[in-house]
mmCIF file of C-alpha atoms in Angstrom:
data_model
loop_
_atom_site.group_PDB
_atom_site.id
_atom_site.type_symbol
_atom_site.label_atom_id
_atom_site.label_comp_id
_atom_site.label_asym_id
_atom_site.label_seq_id
_atom_site.Cartn_x
_atom_site.Cartn_y
_atom_site.Cartn_z
ATOM 1 C CA UNK A 1 49.259 -65.446 110.212
ATOM 2 C CA UNK A 2 47.513 -64.377 113.391
ATOM 3 C CA UNK A 3 45.195 -61.413 113.579
ATOM 4 C CA UNK A 4 47.516 -59.089 115.532
ATOM 5 C CA UNK A 5 50.300 -59.611 113.007
ATOM 6 C CA UNK A 6 47.888 -58.895 110.142
ATOM 7 C CA UNK A 7 46.784 -55.654 111.770
ATOM 8 C CA UNK A 8 50.405 -54.732 112.436
ATOM 9 C CA UNK A 9 51.388 -55.270 108.801
ATOM 10 C CA UNK A 10 48.328 -53.343 107.617
ATOM 11 C CA UNK A 11 49.114 -50.456 109.986
ATOM 12 C CA UNK A 12 52.736 -50.372 108.834
ATOM 13 C CA UNK A 13 51.700 -50.298 105.171
ATOM 14 C CA UNK A 14 49.183 -47.560 105.867
ATOM 15 C CA UNK A 15 51.837 -45.495 107.661
ATOM 16 C CA UNK A 16 54.370 -45.985 104.847
ATOM 17 C CA UNK A 17 51.952 -44.994 102.098
ATOM 18 C CA UNK A 18 50.603 -42.039 104.089
ATOM 19 C CA UNK A 19 54.189 -40.869 104.553
ATOM 20 C CA UNK A 20 54.904 -41.263 100.843
ATOM 21 C CA UNK A 21 51.752 -39.338 99.984
ATOM 22 C CA UNK A 22 52.708 -36.534 102.338
ATOM 23 C CA UNK A 23 56.250 -36.440 100.901
ATOM 24 C CA UNK A 24 54.838 -36.177 97.385
ATOM 25 C CA UNK A 25 52.413 -33.478 98.484
ATOM 26 C CA UNK A 26 55.234 -31.423 100.010
ATOM 27 C CA UNK A 27 57.554 -32.028 97.029
ATOM 28 C CA UNK A 28 54.975 -30.669 94.580
ATOM 29 C CA UNK A 29 54.397 -27.504 96.565
ATOM 30 C CA UNK A 30 51.354 -28.596 98.520
ATOM 31 C CA UNK A 31 47.903 -27.294 97.787
ATOM 32 C CA UNK A 32 48.923 -23.738 96.869
ATOM 33 C CA UNK A 33 49.449 -24.265 93.095
ATOM 34 C CA UNK A 34 46.233 -26.271 92.827
ATOM 35 C CA UNK A 35 44.329 -23.690 94.845
ATOM 36 C CA UNK A 36 45.469 -20.905 92.524
ATOM 37 C CA UNK A 37 44.496 -22.908 89.437
ATOM 38 C CA UNK A 38 41.137 -23.795 90.970
ATOM 39 C CA UNK A 39 40.399 -20.164 91.843
ATOM 40 C CA UNK A 40 41.295 -19.076 88.306
ATOM 41 C CA UNK A 41 39.095 -21.723 86.702
ATOM 42 C CA UNK A 42 36.196 -20.875 89.026
ATOM 43 C CA UNK A 43 36.491 -17.195 88.156
ATOM 44 C CA UNK A 44 36.515 -17.994 84.434
ATOM 45 C CA UNK A 45 33.447 -20.185 84.888
ATOM 46 C CA UNK A 46 31.605 -17.419 86.711
ATOM 47 C CA UNK A 47 32.502 -14.894 84.003
ATOM 48 C CA UNK A 48 31.450 -17.120 81.110
ATOM 49 C CA UNK A 49 28.198 -18.179 82.729
ATOM 50 C CA UNK A 50 28.967 -21.890 82.859
ATOM 51 C CA UNK A 51 26.293 -24.510 82.513
ATOM 52 C CA UNK A 52 24.980 -27.605 84.164
ATOM 53 C CA UNK A 53 27.393 -30.375 85.103
ATOM 54 C CA UNK A 54 25.191 -33.103 83.648
ATOM 55 C CA UNK A 55 23.545 -32.526 80.296
ATOM 56 C CA UNK A 56 21.824 -35.608 78.892
ATOM 57 C CA UNK A 57 22.858 -34.621 75.390
ATOM 58 C CA UNK A 58 26.547 -34.195 76.218
ATOM 59 C CA UNK A 59 27.249 -36.360 79.275
ATOM 60 C CA UNK A 60 29.384 -35.351 82.237
ATOM 61 C CA UNK A 61 31.648 -32.318 81.825
ATOM 62 C CA UNK A 62 35.237 -33.077 82.856
ATOM 63 C CA UNK A 63 37.863 -30.591 83.921
ATOM 64 C CA UNK A 64 40.426 -29.727 81.251
ATOM 65 C CA UNK A 65 43.515 -31.348 82.805
ATOM 66 C CA UNK A 66 41.827 -34.735 83.242
ATOM 67 C CA UNK A 67 39.924 -34.930 79.965
ATOM 68 C CA UNK A 68 42.783 -36.699 78.198
ATOM 69 C CA UNK A 69 43.393 -39.105 81.118
ATOM 70 C CA UNK A 70 39.947 -40.684 81.416
ATOM 71 C CA UNK A 71 40.799 -43.750 79.305
ATOM 72 C CA UNK A 72 43.947 -44.397 81.328
ATOM 73 C CA UNK A 73 42.076 -43.943 84.608
ATOM 74 C CA UNK A 74 39.290 -46.314 83.614
ATOM 75 C CA UNK A 75 41.799 -48.913 82.380
ATOM 76 C CA UNK A 76 43.782 -48.779 85.645
ATOM 77 C CA UNK A 77 40.526 -49.031 87.587
ATOM 78 C CA UNK A 78 39.530 -52.062 85.524
ATOM 79 C CA UNK A 79 42.881 -53.786 86.086
ATOM 80 C CA UNK A 80 42.696 -53.189 89.841
ATOM 81 C CA UNK A 81 39.116 -54.452 89.973
ATOM 82 C CA UNK A 82 40.032 -57.585 88.018
ATOM 83 C CA UNK A 83 43.030 -58.195 90.299
ATOM 84 C CA UNK A 84 40.783 -57.864 93.347
ATOM 85 C CA UNK A 85 38.292 -60.381 91.960
ATOM 86 C CA UNK A 86 41.084 -62.829 91.079
ATOM 87 C CA UNK A 87 42.624 -62.546 94.545
ATOM 88 C CA UNK A 88 39.216 -62.985 96.181
ATOM 89 C CA UNK A 89 38.514 -66.150 94.196
ATOM 90 C CA UNK A 90 42.020 -67.479 94.889
ATOM 91 C CA UNK A 91 41.606 -66.945 98.634
ATOM 92 C CA UNK A 92 38.179 -68.570 98.529
ATOM 93 C CA UNK A 93 39.588 -71.666 96.821
ATOM 94 C CA UNK A 94 42.405 -71.901 99.354
ATOM 95 C CA UNK A 95 39.862 -71.713 102.170
ATOM 96 C CA UNK A 96 37.816 -74.518 100.598
ATOM 97 C CA UNK A 97 40.886 -76.757 100.509
ATOM 98 C CA UNK A 98 41.497 -76.113 104.193
ATOM 99 C CA UNK A 99 44.792 -74.240 103.916
#
């Protein structure tokens, strides 16, 4: 595949996924619900006094909605990283064979 075709395919994929992201953003109401929740949580933090984000005794403080999703996030990140390494090694082997 020549370079211009590669860039064309990459640009098309980028446009498709940007469009899907925008459609999802609009379908969920945009940033307004998240902005309201963020403002409420910031106000509660200011009222309660809060604390430092990193405490060596406790680790990193995570926001409430994502506390239960950390294991899933790390596992998806691990799978994607492993897939990237496998694809990189596969492409390297193909290049060594002269294909």
